[in-house]
Amino acid sequence: MKKILLFGLWLGACLPALAQTTPKPPITWKDVTNWKALSAFGGTQLSPDGQWMAYVLMSVAEGDADLIIQKTSDTTQYKYPIGAATFVPMSFSDDSRFFAFKVFPTAKEKKAAAKSPGKPLLEKAFLIELAGNKKTEFERVTSFAFNGEQSSHLALLLSPATPSAGPTAPKGRDLLLYDLGSGKTQNIGNISEMSFNKKGDWLALTIDANEKAGNGLQVRNMNTGVTTIIDSDKARYQSLNWTEKGDGLAALKGVKDDKYKTDVMSVVGVKNFATKPELTEYNPKKDSLNFPKGMKISPNRRPYWTEDLSRLFFGIHKEDLVKKDTKGTAKADTAKKATPAPKPVSDVEKLAKIKADTSIKSLDDLQKALAKIKTDSAKVAQRGGNVPNLSGATDDLDKPEVTVWNWQDKRLQSRQQVTEMQDKQFSFLAMYDGKKFTRLTDSTLLNINPAPKALYAIGLEDAAYELDASLDGQNYADVYVVDLKTGARTKVFEKYYLSGYASTPTPSQDGTKFLYAKDGHYYVYDIASKQSLNLTEKIPSSFVDTEDDHNVKKPMVPMLGWSTDSKYVLLRDLWDIWKLSVDGKEVVNLTKNGRQQKIRYTSRYKLDPEEKGINLKQPLYVRAYGEFTKKSGIALIEVDKKGNLIPGVKSLLWEDANIGNLSKAKKAAVYTFTRESFTDPTDFFVSKSEKLTDSKQVTKNTPDFNKFSWSSGVQLVDYVSDKGDTLQGALFLPANYTKGKKYPTIIYYYEKLSQTLNVYTNPSFSGTGWNPNVYTSNGYAVFIPDIVYKLNDPGMSAVWCVLPAVKAALKTGVIDETKMGIHGHSWGGYQTSFLITQTNMFKAAAAGAPLTDMVSMYNLIYKNSGTSNGQIFEASQGRLVAPWDNWEAYFRNSPLHHVKNIQTPLLLLHNDADGAVDFTQGIEYYTAIRRLKKRRGLSSV
């Protein structure tokens, strides 16, 4: 059972609520329960022709959701209640005539069902013909799909009429094939999986019937309606997987074998759909020469064809043999022994023996006699006899479970427990070329990443460095290139340093090269020639992320990607985007003004989800962000008549707002993007111009927004830390702000957050108690200052940044210096618990899940991952060296070490099931403060 404990340590009055009369009421937590907003995950979709936008208004609490289908060119709108959902599967047909989505049981129905479990709650699917809002409903739907580019049918896989009786029961269900033209429905029975290819002219089906009667892999030609049986057997078929082009299909075929816990798999592949579908099958039982002994094909990795349909890739893992029951055999063997078992001695006989022993003269003698009898009883048991059990119990004693933590374990036992299921499902990559099986990975190289075109793969093996990485967090790996035609391996780099994900080798689109980082530079490695070239050494800029203050060596700014023709890479420094030819002859700053104007060009918008690399013959849309203005927008790098990119950007949108998420309709020049600010909810806008002009709002987020009062605006506060860093803080004004009046203020922080100046936050139950829009609605100002860190001083860094930030914010005249509270959670909770030991500036403090003792926290387990906090301290957020290398730094930055200084009222929140910051950190702080009797009233909830 999880418990959340609140410890209130009151040394004075808490922050008072601000009483004021407003035209609209402030939002309350009760109001939040009814709040609906745009779903952040998969909650919007633009039709291929750009004429419709579908979006979901999701409940932020436990209510029901609504789905809205809005026409982008006028006010036509369809609205459907869709029940209580966290994610809504939905899809437009490729011709944009239809829209399908799932409908779920309501929150009320789910609560009622939870009180009387047993009857499953079923889901529906709605199909909408957009021209006339004609709705067709389908019951018991688990999944659905339109048939790709053809858009002639909708396939719906239904829930089984009766729940399956165990994992070995048939998984076949009814499949409805609905003709979008005629409205007629065909029912196909015993379908366990279904999948259309990209064009939608073929439907792959797996049959799983009772007693496996007629089980098989079938494909249906959607043009003719003819179904072809590709394979049929007393087997279970699964893991359907089409090639991207839709010209090849792969699957797994499993046969029951009582020797194994799971089915024995083979791989099947189908190609030549243009003529007559051709089957390729690889069955390890028929390949004792090449397939490794003691291994099976894994059901946990989906097989796939290479792009040229020459090879099938799949996973293999160790055999999962069924363990034989040896208990009964052992008993039978014991019964056959010729030597009779010693006669058991009863407790009565033991007591009589002791009474008759005249040599017992003292208590010591009695204890020795008792010990001897116990020893004799043990010997009787060892020889096969029975020792009487006075309790009358006949069950064997429970065997204790012992977990051995060996210091040489590369992974802690706690880590092994977290990854147990992942480890069980792990598989090695292998391939079959129609003639020969080749194993590509093994225990000496666990994972490889096949490059495009499947000529080579890149592998990173960290076995030699895994133990050290688990200790200090510094990651190294040996880098291999694997020839995917032969399986041959070449070690390219030994002990390659991975300062972050940006350093991971990234293959080119033709699969013959890869980009990697070393000592603060980017290199390209040519696989055929085995030669490396430093691409950045002569560029008058650095591609090291110098603003990353973690304890890692030269972390890199992530690359933007390879060009389609593999002749160029796009890199960024902290400001601009650069185009570099991989032969080292061409270097172009594409954006030019970033560093000069302090604009960060942070990313490129991928308008074609199916693109293969960056097409440098087309204009590039990039996101722009003003580091010190907090403005944002979208800029365009244009091409000339010859199709060459023109250096320099054209600003399309540039506002005091947060603008992003640019996308384009699949089949039309219709663009959408989002705009939000702290006082304006996130909404989507649509434009039919490639320059994004004449845009119009197409969504209506937060329907209850206008019922309540909200912040009157935002301000930027510039300040300099005590260590000389130029920083900023975001100041959010209270609702109905009056200039010249001072307001109670909540100060919040978590590393650098001033970039949230123009970010909208939905009122919600966050789990941390923090929501700036709720605070400002209720008359509080909110101030969020940036914190940057110095190595070995994570706590003092907060002092050096937060205190001068607050002093600068006070000069705005907005903040009441007598009514300031601080609030932080997790790492921010640590800053809070430390700050109140260094200053009495604040009226009250709230610390959620704080680190409080850096010494003990270093040696605790990060339960979410099962790893040691030590590696987080040394190479990640902790920003400390190992404690034995600098004990003073740990003491100096531990709130517990300075606990006697606390004079500020503290609300301490911690969860005893917290997977990040161990619950004992909160307990240590609480009990220390309690021991010091720092109270005028003490409460716990």
Short mmCIF file of N, CA and C in Angstrom, two decimals, residues 1-126:
data_model
loop_
_atom_site.label_atom_id
_atom_site.label_comp_id
_atom_site.label_asym_id
_atom_site.label_seq_id
_atom_site.Cartn_x
_atom_site.Cartn_y
_atom_site.Cartn_z
N MET A 1 0.84 -1.19 0.00
CA MET A 1 0.00 0.00 0.00
C MET A 1 0.88 1.24 0.00
N LYS A 2 0.61 2.16 -0.91
CA LYS A 2 1.38 3.39 -0.96
C LYS A 2 0.79 4.41 0.01
N LYS A 3 1.66 5.15 0.64
CA LYS A 3 1.23 6.19 1.55
C LYS A 3 1.94 7.48 1.21
N ILE A 4 1.22 8.56 1.25
CA ILE A 4 1.83 9.88 1.12
C ILE A 4 1.72 10.55 2.47
N LEU A 5 2.84 10.92 3.04
CA LEU A 5 2.87 11.55 4.35
C LEU A 5 3.22 13.01 4.20
N LEU A 6 2.49 13.85 4.91
CA LEU A 6 2.76 15.27 4.95
C LEU A 6 3.19 15.64 6.36
N PHE A 7 4.36 16.20 6.48
CA PHE A 7 4.84 16.65 7.77
C PHE A 7 4.83 18.16 7.78
N GLY A 8 4.07 18.77 8.64
CA GLY A 8 4.04 20.22 8.73
C GLY A 8 4.85 20.68 9.92
N LEU A 9 5.81 21.51 9.72
CA LEU A 9 6.68 22.01 10.78
C LEU A 9 6.46 23.52 10.83
N TRP A 10 5.61 23.96 11.73
CA TRP A 10 5.15 25.34 11.70
C TRP A 10 5.91 26.17 12.73
N LEU A 11 6.62 27.16 12.24
CA LEU A 11 7.35 28.07 13.11
C LEU A 11 6.72 29.46 13.08
N GLY A 12 5.72 29.67 12.26
CA GLY A 12 5.08 30.98 12.14
C GLY A 12 3.85 30.84 11.28
N ALA A 13 3.32 31.93 10.88
CA ALA A 13 2.10 31.93 10.07
C ALA A 13 2.40 31.51 8.65
N CYS A 14 1.46 30.80 8.03
CA CYS A 14 1.62 30.40 6.63
C CYS A 14 1.27 31.56 5.72
N LEU A 15 1.52 31.37 4.42
CA LEU A 15 1.19 32.42 3.45
C LEU A 15 -0.31 32.68 3.46
N PRO A 16 -0.73 33.90 3.65
CA PRO A 16 -2.18 34.18 3.66
C PRO A 16 -2.74 34.27 2.26
N ALA A 17 -3.97 33.87 2.13
CA ALA A 17 -4.64 34.03 0.84
C ALA A 17 -4.98 35.50 0.64
N LEU A 18 -4.96 35.94 -0.57
CA LEU A 18 -5.21 37.33 -0.88
C LEU A 18 -6.69 37.53 -1.15
N ALA A 19 -7.32 38.33 -0.31
CA ALA A 19 -8.74 38.59 -0.48
C ALA A 19 -8.93 39.76 -1.44
N GLN A 20 -9.69 39.54 -2.50
CA GLN A 20 -9.92 40.61 -3.46
C GLN A 20 -11.18 40.31 -4.24
N THR A 21 -11.75 41.34 -4.76
CA THR A 21 -12.95 41.21 -5.56
C THR A 21 -12.55 41.21 -7.02
N THR A 22 -13.00 40.20 -7.76
CA THR A 22 -12.62 40.08 -9.17
C THR A 22 -13.87 39.91 -10.01
N PRO A 23 -13.78 40.32 -11.27
CA PRO A 23 -14.94 40.14 -12.16
C PRO A 23 -15.30 38.67 -12.34
N LYS A 24 -14.26 37.84 -12.39
CA LYS A 24 -14.49 36.41 -12.52
C LYS A 24 -13.85 35.71 -11.33
N PRO A 25 -14.39 34.58 -10.91
CA PRO A 25 -13.83 33.91 -9.75
C PRO A 25 -12.51 33.22 -10.07
N PRO A 26 -11.65 33.02 -9.07
CA PRO A 26 -10.44 32.22 -9.28
C PRO A 26 -10.82 30.75 -9.40
N ILE A 27 -9.98 30.00 -10.06
CA ILE A 27 -10.25 28.57 -10.19
C ILE A 27 -9.94 27.87 -8.88
N THR A 28 -10.73 26.88 -8.52
CA THR A 28 -10.51 26.09 -7.31
C THR A 28 -10.17 24.66 -7.70
N TRP A 29 -9.71 23.90 -6.74
CA TRP A 29 -9.37 22.50 -7.02
C TRP A 29 -10.62 21.72 -7.41
N LYS A 30 -11.76 22.12 -6.91
CA LYS A 30 -13.01 21.46 -7.30
C LYS A 30 -13.29 21.71 -8.78
N ASP A 31 -12.99 22.92 -9.23
CA ASP A 31 -13.20 23.23 -10.65
C ASP A 31 -12.27 22.41 -11.55
N VAL A 32 -11.09 22.09 -11.03
CA VAL A 32 -10.11 21.35 -11.82
C VAL A 32 -10.65 19.97 -12.20
N THR A 33 -11.47 19.39 -11.33
CA THR A 33 -11.99 18.05 -11.61
C THR A 33 -12.82 18.01 -12.88
N ASN A 34 -13.36 19.15 -13.30
CA ASN A 34 -14.19 19.21 -14.51
C ASN A 34 -13.44 19.78 -15.72
N TRP A 35 -12.16 20.05 -15.55
CA TRP A 35 -11.38 20.73 -16.59
C TRP A 35 -11.06 19.78 -17.75
N LYS A 36 -11.23 20.27 -18.97
CA LYS A 36 -10.88 19.52 -20.16
C LYS A 36 -9.91 20.35 -21.01
N ALA A 37 -8.99 19.64 -21.64
CA ALA A 37 -7.98 20.33 -22.45
C ALA A 37 -7.48 19.40 -23.54
N LEU A 38 -6.81 20.00 -24.54
CA LEU A 38 -6.22 19.22 -25.62
C LEU A 38 -5.29 18.15 -25.08
N SER A 39 -5.46 16.94 -25.57
CA SER A 39 -4.59 15.85 -25.15
C SER A 39 -3.18 16.10 -25.67
N ALA A 40 -2.19 15.93 -24.79
CA ALA A 40 -0.80 16.19 -25.17
C ALA A 40 -0.20 15.05 -25.96
N PHE A 41 -0.80 13.87 -25.92
CA PHE A 41 -0.21 12.69 -26.55
C PHE A 41 -1.17 12.11 -27.59
N GLY A 42 -0.86 12.36 -28.85
CA GLY A 42 -1.65 11.78 -29.93
C GLY A 42 -3.07 12.27 -29.99
N GLY A 43 -3.32 13.48 -29.52
CA GLY A 43 -4.69 13.96 -29.43
C GLY A 43 -5.14 14.82 -30.57
N THR A 44 -4.31 14.97 -31.62
CA THR A 44 -4.70 15.77 -32.78
C THR A 44 -4.30 15.05 -34.06
N GLN A 45 -5.05 15.32 -35.13
CA GLN A 45 -4.71 14.72 -36.42
C GLN A 45 -5.28 15.58 -37.53
N LEU A 46 -4.44 15.82 -38.55
CA LEU A 46 -4.84 16.59 -39.72
C LEU A 46 -5.12 15.63 -40.86
N SER A 47 -6.21 15.84 -41.58
CA SER A 47 -6.56 14.94 -42.68
C SER A 47 -5.54 15.08 -43.81
N PRO A 48 -5.35 14.04 -44.62
CA PRO A 48 -4.37 14.10 -45.71
C PRO A 48 -4.59 15.26 -46.67
N ASP A 49 -5.85 15.68 -46.88
CA ASP A 49 -6.09 16.81 -47.79
C ASP A 49 -6.09 18.15 -47.06
N GLY A 50 -5.86 18.13 -45.74
CA GLY A 50 -5.77 19.36 -44.96
C GLY A 50 -7.10 20.05 -44.71
N GLN A 51 -8.22 19.41 -45.03
CA GLN A 51 -9.53 20.05 -44.89
C GLN A 51 -10.18 19.82 -43.53
N TRP A 52 -9.63 18.88 -42.75
CA TRP A 52 -10.23 18.57 -41.45
C TRP A 52 -9.13 18.44 -40.39
N MET A 53 -9.47 18.89 -39.21
CA MET A 53 -8.60 18.68 -38.04
C MET A 53 -9.43 18.00 -36.96
N ALA A 54 -8.94 16.85 -36.48
CA ALA A 54 -9.60 16.15 -35.38
C ALA A 54 -8.76 16.35 -34.12
N TYR A 55 -9.43 16.60 -33.01
CA TYR A 55 -8.70 16.74 -31.75
C TYR A 55 -9.55 16.29 -30.58
N VAL A 56 -8.85 15.90 -29.52
CA VAL A 56 -9.51 15.35 -28.33
C VAL A 56 -9.37 16.32 -27.18
N LEU A 57 -10.48 16.61 -26.53
CA LEU A 57 -10.47 17.37 -25.28
C LEU A 57 -10.57 16.36 -24.15
N MET A 58 -9.46 16.16 -23.46
CA MET A 58 -9.35 15.13 -22.44
C MET A 58 -9.57 15.71 -21.05
N SER A 59 -10.17 14.94 -20.18
CA SER A 59 -10.31 15.35 -18.79
C SER A 59 -8.95 15.27 -18.11
N VAL A 60 -8.58 16.31 -17.34
CA VAL A 60 -7.30 16.28 -16.63
C VAL A 60 -7.42 15.48 -15.34
N ALA A 61 -8.66 15.13 -14.97
CA ALA A 61 -8.88 14.34 -13.76
C ALA A 61 -9.37 12.95 -14.16
N GLU A 62 -10.57 12.60 -13.82
CA GLU A 62 -11.09 11.27 -14.12
C GLU A 62 -12.43 11.34 -14.84
N GLY A 63 -12.62 12.39 -15.62
CA GLY A 63 -13.88 12.56 -16.32
C GLY A 63 -13.84 11.99 -17.73
N ASP A 64 -14.83 12.34 -18.51
CA ASP A 64 -14.96 11.84 -19.87
C ASP A 64 -14.36 12.83 -20.88
N ALA A 65 -14.04 12.32 -22.04
CA ALA A 65 -13.41 13.12 -23.09
C ALA A 65 -14.39 13.38 -24.22
N ASP A 66 -14.08 14.40 -25.02
CA ASP A 66 -14.85 14.71 -26.22
C ASP A 66 -13.91 14.71 -27.42
N LEU A 67 -14.41 14.26 -28.56
CA LEU A 67 -13.65 14.32 -29.80
C LEU A 67 -14.34 15.30 -30.73
N ILE A 68 -13.55 16.24 -31.26
CA ILE A 68 -14.09 17.26 -32.16
C ILE A 68 -13.46 17.09 -33.53
N ILE A 69 -14.27 17.10 -34.57
CA ILE A 69 -13.79 17.10 -35.95
C ILE A 69 -14.16 18.45 -36.54
N GLN A 70 -13.14 19.26 -36.83
CA GLN A 70 -13.35 20.64 -37.26
C GLN A 70 -12.89 20.82 -38.70
N LYS A 71 -13.72 21.42 -39.52
CA LYS A 71 -13.31 21.75 -40.88
C LYS A 71 -12.37 22.95 -40.81
N THR A 72 -11.26 22.90 -41.53
CA THR A 72 -10.25 23.95 -41.42
C THR A 72 -10.61 25.21 -42.20
N SER A 73 -11.55 25.12 -43.14
CA SER A 73 -11.87 26.26 -43.99
C SER A 73 -13.12 27.02 -43.56
N ASP A 74 -13.95 26.43 -42.69
CA ASP A 74 -15.14 27.13 -42.22
C ASP A 74 -15.48 26.67 -40.80
N THR A 75 -16.70 26.93 -40.36
CA THR A 75 -17.08 26.66 -38.97
C THR A 75 -17.71 25.28 -38.78
N THR A 76 -17.76 24.45 -39.82
CA THR A 76 -18.36 23.12 -39.69
C THR A 76 -17.62 22.31 -38.63
N GLN A 77 -18.39 21.76 -37.70
CA GLN A 77 -17.78 21.03 -36.59
C GLN A 77 -18.69 19.89 -36.15
N TYR A 78 -18.08 18.71 -35.89
CA TYR A 78 -18.79 17.57 -35.33
C TYR A 78 -18.18 17.25 -33.97
N LYS A 79 -19.03 17.00 -33.01
CA LYS A 79 -18.54 16.72 -31.65
C LYS A 79 -19.14 15.42 -31.14
N TYR A 80 -18.25 14.56 -30.56
CA TYR A 80 -18.69 13.26 -30.07
C TYR A 80 -18.14 13.00 -28.66
N PRO A 81 -19.00 12.67 -27.71
CA PRO A 81 -18.49 12.19 -26.41
C PRO A 81 -17.89 10.80 -26.59
N ILE A 82 -16.70 10.56 -26.05
CA ILE A 82 -16.02 9.28 -26.30
C ILE A 82 -15.64 8.54 -25.02
N GLY A 83 -16.25 8.93 -23.89
CA GLY A 83 -16.00 8.21 -22.65
C GLY A 83 -14.67 8.59 -22.00
N ALA A 84 -14.28 7.79 -21.01
CA ALA A 84 -13.06 8.06 -20.25
C ALA A 84 -11.88 7.37 -20.91
N ALA A 85 -10.94 8.16 -21.39
CA ALA A 85 -9.81 7.60 -22.13
C ALA A 85 -8.55 8.38 -21.81
N THR A 86 -7.40 7.70 -21.92
CA THR A 86 -6.11 8.36 -21.78
C THR A 86 -5.42 8.50 -23.13
N PHE A 87 -5.76 7.63 -24.07
CA PHE A 87 -5.25 7.71 -25.44
C PHE A 87 -6.36 7.23 -26.37
N VAL A 88 -6.57 7.97 -27.45
CA VAL A 88 -7.69 7.66 -28.35
C VAL A 88 -7.16 7.28 -29.73
N PRO A 89 -7.24 6.00 -30.12
CA PRO A 89 -6.91 5.62 -31.50
C PRO A 89 -7.87 6.28 -32.47
N MET A 90 -7.32 6.95 -33.49
CA MET A 90 -8.18 7.61 -34.47
C MET A 90 -7.41 7.74 -35.77
N SER A 91 -8.15 7.82 -36.89
CA SER A 91 -7.48 7.84 -38.18
C SER A 91 -8.42 8.36 -39.26
N PHE A 92 -7.86 9.19 -40.16
CA PHE A 92 -8.55 9.56 -41.39
C PHE A 92 -8.24 8.52 -42.46
N SER A 93 -9.18 8.28 -43.34
CA SER A 93 -8.87 7.46 -44.51
C SER A 93 -7.93 8.26 -45.40
N ASP A 94 -7.16 7.58 -46.23
CA ASP A 94 -6.15 8.25 -47.03
C ASP A 94 -6.75 9.22 -48.04
N ASP A 95 -8.00 9.01 -48.42
CA ASP A 95 -8.66 9.94 -49.34
C ASP A 95 -9.42 11.03 -48.61
N SER A 96 -9.33 11.05 -47.27
CA SER A 96 -9.92 12.10 -46.41
C SER A 96 -11.44 12.12 -46.43
N ARG A 97 -12.08 11.04 -46.87
CA ARG A 97 -13.55 11.02 -46.88
C ARG A 97 -14.13 10.48 -45.59
N PHE A 98 -13.34 9.72 -44.85
CA PHE A 98 -13.85 9.07 -43.64
C PHE A 98 -12.91 9.32 -42.46
N PHE A 99 -13.49 9.19 -41.28
CA PHE A 99 -12.71 9.30 -40.05
C PHE A 99 -13.23 8.25 -39.07
N ALA A 100 -12.31 7.49 -38.46
CA ALA A 100 -12.71 6.44 -37.51
C ALA A 100 -12.00 6.68 -36.19
N PHE A 101 -12.68 6.31 -35.10
CA PHE A 101 -12.09 6.49 -33.77
C PHE A 101 -12.74 5.53 -32.78
N LYS A 102 -12.03 5.31 -31.66
CA LYS A 102 -12.55 4.44 -30.60
C LYS A 102 -13.42 5.23 -29.63
N VAL A 103 -14.41 4.55 -29.04
CA VAL A 103 -15.27 5.11 -28.01
C VAL A 103 -15.21 4.19 -26.80
N PHE A 104 -15.04 4.77 -25.62
CA PHE A 104 -14.76 4.00 -24.41
C PHE A 104 -15.91 4.09 -23.41
N PRO A 105 -15.96 3.18 -22.45
CA PRO A 105 -16.93 3.31 -21.37
C PRO A 105 -16.73 4.63 -20.62
N THR A 106 -17.77 5.18 -20.06
CA THR A 106 -17.66 6.43 -19.33
C THR A 106 -16.97 6.21 -17.98
N ALA A 107 -16.55 7.30 -17.37
CA ALA A 107 -15.91 7.21 -16.05
C ALA A 107 -16.87 6.61 -15.03
N LYS A 108 -18.14 6.96 -15.15
CA LYS A 108 -19.15 6.43 -14.24
C LYS A 108 -19.29 4.92 -14.41
N GLU A 109 -19.28 4.46 -15.65
CA GLU A 109 -19.40 3.03 -15.93
C GLU A 109 -18.17 2.27 -15.42
N LYS A 110 -17.00 2.86 -15.56
CA LYS A 110 -15.78 2.21 -15.08
C LYS A 110 -15.77 2.09 -13.56
N LYS A 111 -16.22 3.12 -12.88
CA LYS A 111 -16.28 3.07 -11.42
C LYS A 111 -17.26 2.01 -10.95
N ALA A 112 -18.41 1.93 -11.62
CA ALA A 112 -19.41 0.93 -11.25
C ALA A 112 -18.88 -0.48 -11.50
N ALA A 113 -18.17 -0.66 -12.60
CA ALA A 113 -17.62 -1.98 -12.92
C ALA A 113 -16.54 -2.39 -11.94
N ALA A 114 -15.80 -1.42 -11.42
CA ALA A 114 -14.74 -1.73 -10.46
C ALA A 114 -15.29 -2.28 -9.16
N LYS A 115 -16.54 -1.90 -8.85
CA LYS A 115 -17.16 -2.38 -7.61
C LYS A 115 -17.72 -3.79 -7.77
N SER A 116 -17.99 -4.20 -8.99
CA SER A 116 -18.51 -5.55 -9.24
C SER A 116 -17.78 -6.14 -10.44
N PRO A 117 -16.51 -6.50 -10.27
CA PRO A 117 -15.72 -7.01 -11.40
C PRO A 117 -16.25 -8.35 -11.91
N GLY A 118 -15.88 -8.67 -13.12
CA GLY A 118 -16.30 -9.93 -13.72
C GLY A 118 -16.78 -9.73 -15.14
N LYS A 119 -17.63 -8.73 -15.33
CA LYS A 119 -18.14 -8.47 -16.66
C LYS A 119 -17.26 -7.42 -17.33
N PRO A 120 -16.61 -7.76 -18.44
CA PRO A 120 -15.70 -6.81 -19.09
C PRO A 120 -16.46 -5.65 -19.71
N LEU A 121 -15.85 -4.47 -19.67
CA LEU A 121 -16.40 -3.30 -20.33
C LEU A 121 -15.87 -3.27 -21.76
N LEU A 122 -16.75 -3.20 -22.71
CA LEU A 122 -16.36 -3.28 -24.12
C LEU A 122 -16.28 -1.90 -24.74
N GLU A 123 -15.44 -1.80 -25.77
CA GLU A 123 -15.25 -0.53 -26.45
C GLU A 123 -15.89 -0.58 -27.84
N LYS A 124 -16.16 0.60 -28.38
CA LYS A 124 -16.79 0.71 -29.68
C LYS A 124 -15.85 1.42 -30.66
N ALA A 125 -16.26 1.43 -31.90
CA ALA A 125 -15.62 2.27 -32.91
C ALA A 125 -16.70 2.98 -33.70
N PHE A 126 -16.47 4.27 -33.97
CA PHE A 126 -17.39 5.05 -34.79
C PHE A 126 -16.69 5.34 -36.13
#
